[in-house]
Coordinates of C-alpha atoms and ligand atoms in Angstrom, one line a residue:
Chain U
I1 CA -4.6 -0.7 -8.9
I2 CA -2.8 -1.4 -11.5
K3 CA -4.8 -2.7 -14.8
L4 CA -2.4 -3.9 -18.2
L5 CA -4.1 -3.3 -21.8
N6 CA -3.3 -5.9 -25.1
I7 CA 0.1 -6.0 -24.0
R8 CA 3.6 -6.9 -25.8
K9 CA 6.6 -7.3 -26.0
V10 CA 9.1 -7.8 -28.6
Y11 CA 13.1 -8.5 -28.2
R12 CA 15.5 -8.5 -30.7
A13 CA 18.3 -10.9 -30.2
G14 CA 20.8 -11.0 -32.9
E15 CA 18.5 -11.3 -36.2
V16 CA 15.5 -12.7 -34.5
D17 CA 12.7 -11.3 -32.9
V18 CA 11.9 -12.9 -29.4
P19 CA 8.1 -12.2 -28.5
A20 CA 8.2 -12.6 -24.6
L21 CA 4.7 -10.9 -24.3
K22 CA 2.2 -11.5 -27.1
D23 CA -1.1 -10.2 -25.8
V24 CA -2.1 -9.6 -21.9
T25 CA -4.8 -8.0 -20.5
V26 CA -5.2 -8.0 -16.3
D27 CA -6.2 -6.0 -13.6
I28 CA -5.0 -6.2 -10.0
Q29 CA -6.5 -4.7 -7.2
K30 CA -5.9 -3.4 -4.2
G31 CA -4.7 -4.8 -1.1
T32 CA -4.2 -8.5 -2.9
F33 CA -2.0 -11.5 -3.1
V34 CA -1.5 -12.2 -6.7
S35 CA 0.9 -14.8 -8.6
F36 CA 1.7 -15.1 -11.9
V37 CA 3.1 -19.0 -12.7
G38 CA 3.7 -20.5 -15.9
P39 CA 6.9 -22.3 -17.7
S40 CA 10.5 -21.2 -17.5
G41 CA 10.7 -18.2 -20.4
S42 CA 7.0 -17.9 -20.1
G43 CA 7.8 -13.8 -19.8
K44 CA 6.4 -13.9 -15.9
T45 CA 9.7 -11.8 -15.2
T46 CA 9.1 -9.3 -18.8
L47 CA 5.6 -8.9 -16.9
L48 CA 6.4 -7.7 -13.8
N49 CA 9.2 -5.3 -15.1
I50 CA 6.7 -3.7 -17.1
I51 CA 4.3 -3.3 -14.2
G52 CA 7.0 -1.7 -12.0
A53 CA 8.4 0.5 -14.5
L54 CA 11.9 -0.4 -15.9
D55 CA 10.7 -1.9 -18.8
T56 CA 7.9 -0.5 -21.5
P57 CA 5.9 -2.0 -23.5
T58 CA 6.1 -2.6 -27.4
K59 CA 2.3 -2.5 -27.7
G60 CA -0.4 -1.7 -24.7
T61 CA -1.5 0.8 -22.0
V62 CA -0.2 0.1 -18.3
T63 CA -1.9 1.6 -15.4
V64 CA -0.4 1.8 -11.8
A65 CA -2.1 3.8 -9.0
D66 CA -3.9 5.8 -11.6
T67 CA -1.0 6.5 -13.7
N68 CA -0.2 5.7 -17.3
I69 CA 2.8 5.0 -17.3
G70 CA 3.6 4.6 -20.5
L71 CA 3.4 8.1 -21.0
L72 CA 6.3 9.1 -17.8
N73 CA 9.5 9.7 -19.5
S74 CA 12.4 7.8 -18.0
K75 CA 13.5 10.5 -15.0
E76 CA 9.7 10.4 -14.5
R77 CA 9.9 6.7 -14.1
A78 CA 12.4 6.5 -12.0
M79 CA 10.9 8.8 -9.4
F80 CA 7.3 7.5 -9.6
R81 CA 9.7 3.7 -8.8
G82 CA 10.7 5.5 -6.3
E83 CA 7.9 6.3 -4.2
N84 CA 5.6 3.8 -5.3
L85 CA 6.8 0.6 -5.9
G86 CA 9.3 -2.2 -4.1
F87 CA 10.4 -4.5 -6.2
I88 CA 12.5 -8.3 -5.1
F89 CA 14.5 -9.6 -8.2
Q90 CA 15.2 -12.8 -9.2
D91 CA 18.7 -12.7 -9.0
F92 CA 19.0 -9.6 -6.1
N93 CA 20.6 -7.3 -7.4
L94 CA 22.6 -6.5 -4.4
M95 CA 25.2 -3.6 -4.5
P96 CA 28.8 -5.7 -3.8
V97 CA 30.4 -2.8 -2.2
F98 CA 27.8 -2.0 0.5
T99 CA 27.3 -3.7 3.8
V100 CA 23.9 -5.4 4.3
F101 CA 23.0 -2.3 6.0
E102 CA 23.8 0.4 3.0
N103 CA 21.6 -2.1 0.8
I104 CA 18.6 -2.0 2.6
E105 CA 19.1 2.0 3.9
Y106 CA 19.7 2.9 0.0
P107 CA 16.1 3.2 -1.1
L108 CA 15.7 5.8 2.3
I109 CA 18.6 7.7 1.3
M110 CA 18.0 8.0 -2.2
V111 CA 14.6 8.6 -2.3
K112 CA 12.8 8.7 1.0
K113 CA 15.2 11.5 2.0
T114 CA 14.9 9.8 5.6
P115 CA 17.1 11.1 8.7
K116 CA 19.7 9.1 9.1
E117 CA 18.5 8.1 13.1
R118 CA 15.2 6.8 11.5
R119 CA 16.6 5.2 9.0
K120 CA 19.0 3.3 11.0
E121 CA 15.3 2.2 12.8
I122 CA 13.6 1.0 9.8
V123 CA 16.5 -1.0 9.1
H124 CA 17.1 -2.9 11.9
S125 CA 13.3 -3.5 12.7
L126 CA 13.6 -5.3 9.1
L127 CA 16.4 -6.8 9.6
S128 CA 15.8 -8.4 12.3
K129 CA 11.9 -9.5 10.5
V130 CA 13.8 -11.6 8.1
N131 CA 16.4 -12.4 10.9
M132 CA 19.6 -11.5 9.4
L133 CA 20.3 -8.8 12.6
D134 CA 23.4 -10.4 13.1
Q135 CA 24.9 -9.7 8.9
K136 CA 24.5 -6.6 8.6
D137 CA 28.0 -5.4 8.0
K138 CA 28.9 -8.4 5.7
F139 CA 29.0 -7.8 2.3
P140 CA 27.0 -9.5 -0.2
D141 CA 29.8 -12.1 -1.6
Q142 CA 30.0 -13.2 2.2
L143 CA 26.2 -14.2 2.1
S144 CA 24.5 -17.3 1.6
G145 CA 22.0 -17.7 -1.4
G146 CA 19.2 -17.1 1.0
Q147 CA 21.1 -14.8 3.3
K148 CA 21.4 -12.6 -0.4
Q149 CA 17.6 -13.2 -0.6
R150 CA 16.4 -12.4 2.5
V151 CA 18.3 -8.8 2.2
A152 CA 17.5 -8.4 -0.8
V153 CA 13.3 -9.2 0.4
A154 CA 13.9 -6.3 3.5
R155 CA 15.4 -3.9 0.7
A156 CA 11.9 -4.0 -1.3
L157 CA 10.2 -3.0 2.2
T158 CA 12.2 -0.6 3.2
T159 CA 10.6 2.5 1.7
S160 CA 6.9 1.2 3.1
P161 CA 6.1 1.1 -0.8
R162 CA 2.1 0.7 -2.4
I163 CA 3.3 -2.4 -4.2
V164 CA 5.6 -5.2 -4.0
L165 CA 7.1 -6.8 -7.4
A166 CA 8.6 -9.9 -6.0
D167 CA 10.1 -12.3 -8.6
E168 CA 10.9 -15.1 -7.1
P169 CA 11.4 -14.1 -3.5
T170 CA 11.8 -17.5 -1.9
A171 CA 13.7 -19.6 -4.9
N172 CA 16.5 -20.1 -2.2
L173 CA 15.1 -20.2 0.8
D174 CA 14.1 -23.5 3.4
H175 CA 11.1 -24.1 4.6
E176 CA 10.8 -21.7 7.7
S177 CA 12.6 -19.2 5.8
A178 CA 10.0 -18.9 3.4
Y179 CA 7.3 -19.1 5.7
M180 CA 8.6 -16.3 7.5
V181 CA 8.9 -14.0 4.3
I182 CA 5.1 -14.8 2.9
N183 CA 3.5 -13.9 6.7
L184 CA 5.6 -11.0 6.8
M185 CA 3.9 -10.2 3.2
K186 CA 1.0 -11.2 4.3
K187 CA 1.1 -9.0 7.8
L188 CA 2.0 -5.2 6.1
R189 CA -1.0 -6.6 3.4
D190 CA -3.2 -6.9 6.2
E191 CA -2.1 -3.7 8.1
S192 CA -1.1 -1.7 5.7
G193 CA -2.7 -2.5 2.5
V194 CA 0.2 -3.4 0.8
T195 CA -0.4 -5.1 -2.9
F196 CA 2.1 -8.4 -3.7
I197 CA 2.8 -9.4 -7.1
F198 CA 4.5 -12.5 -7.0
S199 CA 6.2 -14.7 -10.3
T200 CA 7.0 -17.9 -8.4
H201 CA 7.7 -21.3 -8.9
D202 CA 6.9 -22.0 -5.3
T203 CA 4.1 -24.0 -4.8
K204 CA 4.2 -22.8 -1.1
I205 CA 3.7 -18.8 -2.1
V206 CA 1.0 -20.4 -4.7
G207 CA -1.2 -21.9 -1.8
E208 CA -1.1 -18.2 0.4
V209 CA -2.5 -15.8 -2.7
D210 CA -6.2 -14.6 -3.8
I211 CA -5.3 -14.9 -7.5
I212 CA -3.3 -16.7 -9.9
H213 CA -2.9 -16.5 -13.6
T214 CA -0.4 -19.8 -15.5
L215 CA 1.3 -17.8 -18.1
E216 CA 2.4 -19.9 -21.0
D217 CA 3.6 -18.6 -24.2
G218 CA 2.9 -15.0 -23.9
I219 CA -0.9 -14.4 -22.6
I220 CA -2.7 -15.8 -19.7
Q221 CA -3.7 -18.9 -20.5
K222 CA -6.1 -19.0 -17.3
S223 CA -6.8 -17.2 -14.3
E224 CA -8.0 -18.9 -11.0
E225 CA -9.5 -17.3 -7.6
V226 CA -8.3 -18.9 -4.9
K227 CA -9.0 -17.5 -1.7
Y228 CA -12.9 -16.1 -1.2
G229 CA -11.9 -13.2 1.4
Chain L
I1 CA 34.4 -42.4 -4.0
I2 CA 34.5 -39.2 -1.4
K3 CA 35.7 -39.2 1.7
L4 CA 35.2 -35.8 4.5
L5 CA 37.0 -36.2 8.2
N6 CA 36.6 -33.5 10.4
I7 CA 36.1 -30.7 8.1
R8 CA 35.9 -27.1 9.7
K9 CA 35.7 -24.4 8.0
V10 CA 35.8 -20.6 9.7
Y11 CA 35.8 -17.7 7.3
R12 CA 36.5 -14.1 8.9
A13 CA 34.7 -11.5 8.3
G14 CA 35.6 -7.8 9.2
E15 CA 36.9 -8.8 12.7
V16 CA 34.9 -11.8 13.4
D17 CA 35.3 -15.6 12.8
V18 CA 32.4 -17.2 11.0
P19 CA 32.8 -20.7 11.6
A20 CA 30.7 -22.2 8.4
L21 CA 31.5 -25.6 8.9
K22 CA 32.2 -27.2 12.8
D23 CA 33.2 -31.2 12.3
V24 CA 31.8 -32.6 9.1
T25 CA 32.6 -36.5 8.8
V26 CA 31.0 -37.8 6.0
D27 CA 31.5 -40.6 3.2
I28 CA 29.4 -40.3 -0.5
Q29 CA 29.3 -44.2 -2.3
K30 CA 30.2 -43.7 -6.3
G31 CA 27.1 -43.2 -7.9
T32 CA 24.4 -42.6 -5.6
F33 CA 22.6 -39.3 -5.8
V34 CA 23.2 -37.6 -2.1
S35 CA 21.5 -34.5 -0.9
F36 CA 22.7 -31.7 2.1
V37 CA 19.6 -29.8 3.2
G38 CA 19.4 -27.9 6.2
P39 CA 18.1 -23.9 6.5
S40 CA 19.7 -21.6 5.0
G41 CA 23.3 -20.3 5.6
S42 CA 23.6 -23.9 7.5
G43 CA 27.0 -23.8 5.4
K44 CA 25.7 -26.4 2.4
T45 CA 27.1 -24.3 -0.2
T46 CA 30.4 -24.0 1.7
L47 CA 30.7 -28.1 1.8
L48 CA 30.0 -28.4 -2.0
N49 CA 33.1 -26.0 -2.2
I50 CA 35.3 -28.2 0.0
I51 CA 34.3 -31.4 -2.0
G52 CA 34.4 -29.4 -5.1
A53 CA 38.6 -28.3 -4.5
L54 CA 37.0 -24.3 -5.3
D55 CA 37.7 -23.8 -1.6
T56 CA 39.8 -26.0 1.5
P57 CA 38.7 -26.6 4.6
T58 CA 40.5 -24.8 7.7
K59 CA 40.7 -28.6 8.7
G60 CA 40.5 -31.7 8.5
T61 CA 40.6 -34.0 5.1
V62 CA 38.8 -34.4 1.6
T63 CA 39.6 -37.1 -0.6
V64 CA 37.9 -37.7 -3.5
A65 CA 38.3 -40.5 -6.3
D66 CA 41.3 -41.8 -3.6
T67 CA 43.3 -38.1 -4.4
N68 CA 43.7 -36.3 -1.2
I69 CA 43.1 -32.8 -2.6
G70 CA 44.3 -31.0 0.5
L71 CA 47.3 -31.7 -0.6
L72 CA 47.3 -30.0 -4.1
N73 CA 48.5 -27.2 -5.0
S74 CA 46.2 -24.9 -6.8
K75 CA 47.0 -25.9 -10.5
E76 CA 47.0 -29.2 -9.2
R77 CA 43.7 -28.7 -7.9
A78 CA 42.3 -26.6 -11.3
M79 CA 43.5 -30.0 -13.5
F80 CA 41.7 -32.5 -11.2
R81 CA 38.4 -30.4 -10.9
G82 CA 38.4 -30.3 -15.2
E83 CA 38.8 -34.0 -15.4
N84 CA 36.7 -35.1 -12.6
L85 CA 34.3 -32.8 -11.4
G86 CA 31.0 -30.6 -12.8
F87 CA 29.2 -28.0 -11.4
I88 CA 26.0 -26.5 -11.3
F89 CA 26.4 -23.1 -9.0
Q90 CA 24.0 -21.5 -7.3
D91 CA 24.1 -18.7 -9.0
F92 CA 24.8 -20.2 -12.5
N93 CA 28.0 -18.1 -12.8
L94 CA 27.3 -18.0 -16.8
M95 CA 30.2 -15.9 -18.3
P96 CA 27.6 -12.9 -20.2
V97 CA 30.4 -12.5 -23.0
F98 CA 29.9 -15.9 -24.6
T99 CA 26.5 -17.6 -26.1
V100 CA 25.0 -19.9 -24.5
F101 CA 26.7 -22.2 -27.2
E102 CA 29.9 -20.6 -26.0
N103 CA 29.5 -21.6 -22.7
I104 CA 28.7 -24.6 -22.2
E105 CA 31.7 -25.9 -24.8
Y106 CA 33.8 -23.8 -23.0
P107 CA 35.4 -27.0 -20.2
L108 CA 35.5 -29.1 -23.5
I109 CA 38.1 -26.8 -25.0
M110 CA 40.1 -25.6 -21.9
V111 CA 40.0 -29.1 -20.5
K112 CA 39.7 -31.8 -22.7
K113 CA 40.7 -30.1 -26.2
T114 CA 37.8 -31.8 -28.0
P115 CA 38.0 -31.2 -31.8
K116 CA 35.5 -28.6 -33.2
E117 CA 33.2 -31.5 -34.9
R118 CA 32.8 -33.6 -31.6
R119 CA 32.5 -30.7 -29.5
K120 CA 29.5 -29.1 -31.5
E121 CA 27.7 -32.9 -31.4
I122 CA 28.4 -32.6 -27.7
V123 CA 26.9 -29.5 -27.0
H124 CA 23.7 -29.8 -28.9
S125 CA 23.0 -33.2 -27.6
L126 CA 23.1 -31.5 -24.1
L127 CA 21.5 -28.2 -25.0
S128 CA 18.3 -30.6 -26.5
K129 CA 17.8 -32.6 -23.2
V130 CA 17.9 -29.0 -21.4
N131 CA 14.9 -27.8 -23.8
M132 CA 17.3 -25.3 -24.9
L133 CA 18.6 -25.2 -28.6
D134 CA 16.8 -23.1 -29.8
Q135 CA 18.4 -20.1 -27.3
K136 CA 21.9 -21.3 -28.2
D137 CA 22.8 -18.1 -29.9
K138 CA 21.3 -15.5 -27.2
F139 CA 23.9 -14.3 -24.6
P140 CA 23.2 -15.1 -20.5
D141 CA 21.7 -11.5 -20.0
Q142 CA 18.5 -12.5 -22.3
L143 CA 17.7 -15.4 -20.9
S144 CA 14.9 -16.0 -18.1
G145 CA 16.1 -17.3 -14.8
G146 CA 15.0 -20.6 -15.6
Q147 CA 17.0 -20.8 -19.0
K148 CA 19.9 -19.8 -17.4
Q149 CA 19.8 -22.5 -14.6
R150 CA 19.5 -24.8 -17.6
V151 CA 22.7 -23.8 -19.5
A152 CA 24.7 -24.3 -15.9
V153 CA 23.4 -27.5 -15.6
A154 CA 24.4 -28.5 -19.3
R155 CA 27.3 -27.0 -18.9
A156 CA 28.2 -29.0 -15.2
L157 CA 27.9 -32.6 -17.6
T158 CA 29.6 -31.6 -20.5
T159 CA 33.0 -32.7 -20.0
S160 CA 31.2 -36.4 -18.5
P161 CA 32.4 -35.8 -15.0
R162 CA 32.7 -38.6 -12.4
I163 CA 30.9 -36.2 -10.0
V164 CA 28.5 -33.3 -10.0
L165 CA 28.4 -31.0 -7.4
A166 CA 24.6 -29.7 -7.6
D167 CA 23.8 -26.4 -5.7
E168 CA 20.5 -25.6 -6.1
P169 CA 19.9 -27.2 -9.1
T170 CA 16.2 -26.5 -9.8
A171 CA 15.4 -23.0 -7.7
N172 CA 14.7 -21.2 -10.4
L173 CA 12.8 -23.7 -12.4
D174 CA 8.9 -24.1 -13.7
H175 CA 8.1 -28.4 -12.3
E176 CA 8.3 -29.6 -15.8
S177 CA 11.5 -28.4 -15.9
A178 CA 12.2 -29.6 -12.8
Y179 CA 12.0 -32.9 -13.6
M180 CA 13.3 -32.9 -17.2
V181 CA 16.7 -31.9 -14.6
I182 CA 16.1 -34.7 -12.7
N183 CA 15.6 -37.2 -14.9
L184 CA 18.4 -36.4 -17.0
M185 CA 20.6 -37.0 -13.8
K186 CA 19.5 -39.9 -12.7
K187 CA 19.6 -41.9 -16.5
L188 CA 23.9 -40.9 -16.0
R189 CA 24.0 -42.2 -12.8
D190 CA 22.4 -44.9 -14.2
E191 CA 23.9 -45.2 -17.3
S192 CA 27.5 -43.7 -16.0
G193 CA 27.7 -44.6 -12.5
V194 CA 27.8 -40.6 -11.8
T195 CA 27.4 -39.5 -8.6
F196 CA 25.5 -36.2 -8.4
I197 CA 26.2 -34.4 -4.7
F198 CA 22.7 -32.0 -4.1
S199 CA 22.5 -28.5 -1.6
T200 CA 19.0 -28.0 -2.2
H201 CA 15.3 -26.8 -0.5
D202 CA 13.9 -28.7 -3.3
T203 CA 11.5 -31.0 -2.2
K204 CA 11.4 -32.6 -5.8
I205 CA 14.4 -33.6 -5.8
V206 CA 14.8 -34.6 -1.9
G207 CA 11.9 -37.2 -3.1
E208 CA 14.8 -38.9 -5.6
V209 CA 18.0 -39.3 -3.5
D210 CA 19.6 -41.8 -1.3
I211 CA 20.6 -40.9 1.2
I212 CA 20.0 -37.4 2.6
H213 CA 22.5 -35.2 5.3
T214 CA 21.0 -32.5 7.6
L215 CA 23.2 -29.6 7.8
E216 CA 22.6 -27.5 10.8
D217 CA 25.0 -25.2 12.5
G218 CA 27.8 -26.4 10.7
I219 CA 27.6 -29.9 11.6
I220 CA 25.7 -33.4 9.9
Q221 CA 23.1 -33.2 12.8
K222 CA 21.5 -36.6 10.8
S223 CA 21.8 -39.2 8.2
E224 CA 18.7 -40.9 6.3
E225 CA 18.4 -43.6 4.2
V226 CA 15.8 -43.1 1.3
K227 CA 15.9 -46.0 -1.3
Y228 CA 16.6 -48.9 -0.7
G229 CA 18.1 -50.3 -4.1
Ligands
LIG301 N1 33.5 -15.3 2.0 C1 32.5 -15.5 3.4 N2 33.1 -14.7 4.3 C2 32.3 -14.3 5.5 N3 31.2 -15.6 5.6 C3 30.7 -16.4 5.2 C4 31.7 -16.0 3.6 N4 30.7 -17.2 2.8 C5 29.5 -18.0 3.5 N5 30.0 -16.9 4.8 C6 29.4 -17.9 6.1 O1 29.1 -19.4 6.2 C7 28.0 -19.5 6.0 C8 27.6 -21.1 5.5 O2 26.8 -20.5 4.4 P1 26.5 -21.2 3.3 O3 26.8 -20.4 1.5 O4 27.3 -22.2 2.5 O5 25.6 -21.6 3.6 P2 24.3 -22.3 3.0 O6 23.7 -23.6 3.4 O7 24.6 -22.4 1.3 O8 22.9 -21.2 2.8 P3 21.7 -21.0 1.2 O9 20.2 -22.0 1.5 O10 21.3 -19.6 2.0 O11 22.5 -20.9 0.2 C9 26.8 -18.4 6.3 O12 27.0 -17.4 7.8 C10 27.3 -17.4 5.8 O13 27.0 -16.1 5.7
LIG302 N1 16.5 -9.2 -22.9 C1 16.3 -10.0 -23.9 N2 16.4 -10.0 -24.9 C2 16.1 -11.3 -25.7 N3 14.9 -12.3 -25.5 C3 15.0 -12.1 -23.8 C4 15.2 -10.8 -23.3 N4 14.4 -11.1 -21.9 C5 14.0 -12.4 -21.9 N5 14.3 -12.5 -22.6 C6 13.2 -14.0 -23.1 O1 12.1 -13.5 -23.2 C7 11.4 -14.9 -22.5 C8 10.5 -14.1 -21.7 O2 11.7 -14.0 -20.3 P1 11.5 -14.1 -18.9 O3 12.8 -13.5 -18.6 O4 9.9 -13.1 -18.7 O5 10.8 -15.6 -18.6 P2 10.5 -16.1 -16.9 O6 9.0 -16.4 -17.1 O7 10.8 -15.2 -15.7 O8 11.1 -17.5 -17.1 P3 12.3 -18.0 -15.8 O9 11.1 -18.8 -15.3 O10 12.7 -19.0 -16.2 O11 12.2 -16.6 -14.8 C9 12.4 -16.0 -22.3 O12 11.9 -16.7 -24.0 C10 13.7 -15.0 -22.8 O13 14.5 -15.5 -23.3
LIG303 MG1 12.1 -15.2 -14.6
LIG304 MG1 23.7 -21.6 -0.9

């Protein structure tokens, strides 16, 4: 469902060129759990942003759900993301002026134009799945780190995306909450064929995935198949 | 070096009172590695903020380095923090308009009034210890999650504090960087008697501490001694 061919990404920092990704080629199958692992600074977040059409590569082609997203303009990319993808950002990226409920509801209003009653159903259902229903009227700055992370997880799933890009989705979670999130994701994959792409250092997630790609110095050093169906 | 007696902390969220900490009493010995563990939302960050004089309890007394910090006014608390404490925040809290170098240098200018040449020495030394020397001129938004975390670690140590409050200091780090940070902290404890207080879900840290306090529902449920000197 995702094909990356010779992806190169160079950032400019001051007068220096930073090649965050040098040459990445990888295919991702629909309905799989795939994890990119690697040292801090190895390019995982950069890669997820490119797959998720949030950023464009300096070179190479990215095909997601049969769409060459490099050919889309910025408005088309935004529409494509809204209709197909869900994101859990490494820094959560919650909107401080909206409550927990409103943060999770937002993509349903903006993208799916879901009617109010149905929105409430969906958001409440996700909130209880991540054990945050009693916190729904709080603002992000009134939440603990792990509570913000769980809200970010719920928000990523609210539009029933085909593909979820999850950047360190359990970094701030205790054991129990981490497994709750992982099991929620497995259920979505089993029931609806959702594809999950992780960037993580958490061995709890790595133990649950189908394929592990090791990223180091901007290239994929090795790919291992972990489970056998 | 730290004594907490009957600490209670209640937040107000809308019309509801949230008792983040209900009754916490604990002593922390100088030069130890102490970790608070517990579920997401159990009060760990709140407790660290109170120990670190960043927040005041609703009830109870906090004594740090023989000072009853509850009796200090806000200006005195800021001075006390600057002279005695170092903080690694769960969300890093880096200043976006300053470079990596300037972020780490900041406490030395503001608190210690260290002269320029000496500041450069200290900052460069810490930067190389967290393996970030080649990133010193970048801005926080040009860094990966783990790179920001390492800058936050360096900044906490720059004033040679007596006590370091570390809130999830390894959440975004790969195995190698996490152990590099832990070993740096152990070295400081062994050489200079620095006390480290962690709030963490990371079993890598928990495996290295002297005492583990389990926080749940706003009280310490149990305390375990892990090492025997
Ligand atoms: N400003 C605030 N207003 C209202 N409630 C708050 C506020 N800050 C924290 N809380 C609540 O206090 C409780 C404890 O929060 P705290 O951040 O200390 O948890 P934590 O143990 O650090 O969790 P985590 O492991 O998820 O970081 C949580 O239920 C949180 O929602
Ligand atoms: N806007 C930017 N400008 C310059 N360099 C950048 C920018 N964004 C990222 N980088 C650099 O690109 C490299 C890869 O960053 P990336 O965030 O993808 O790493 P990562 O694998 O996600 O790391 P972590 O595990 O620490 O989150 C890093 O060296 C980082 O400093
Ligand atoms: Mg990252
Ligand atoms: Mg916390």
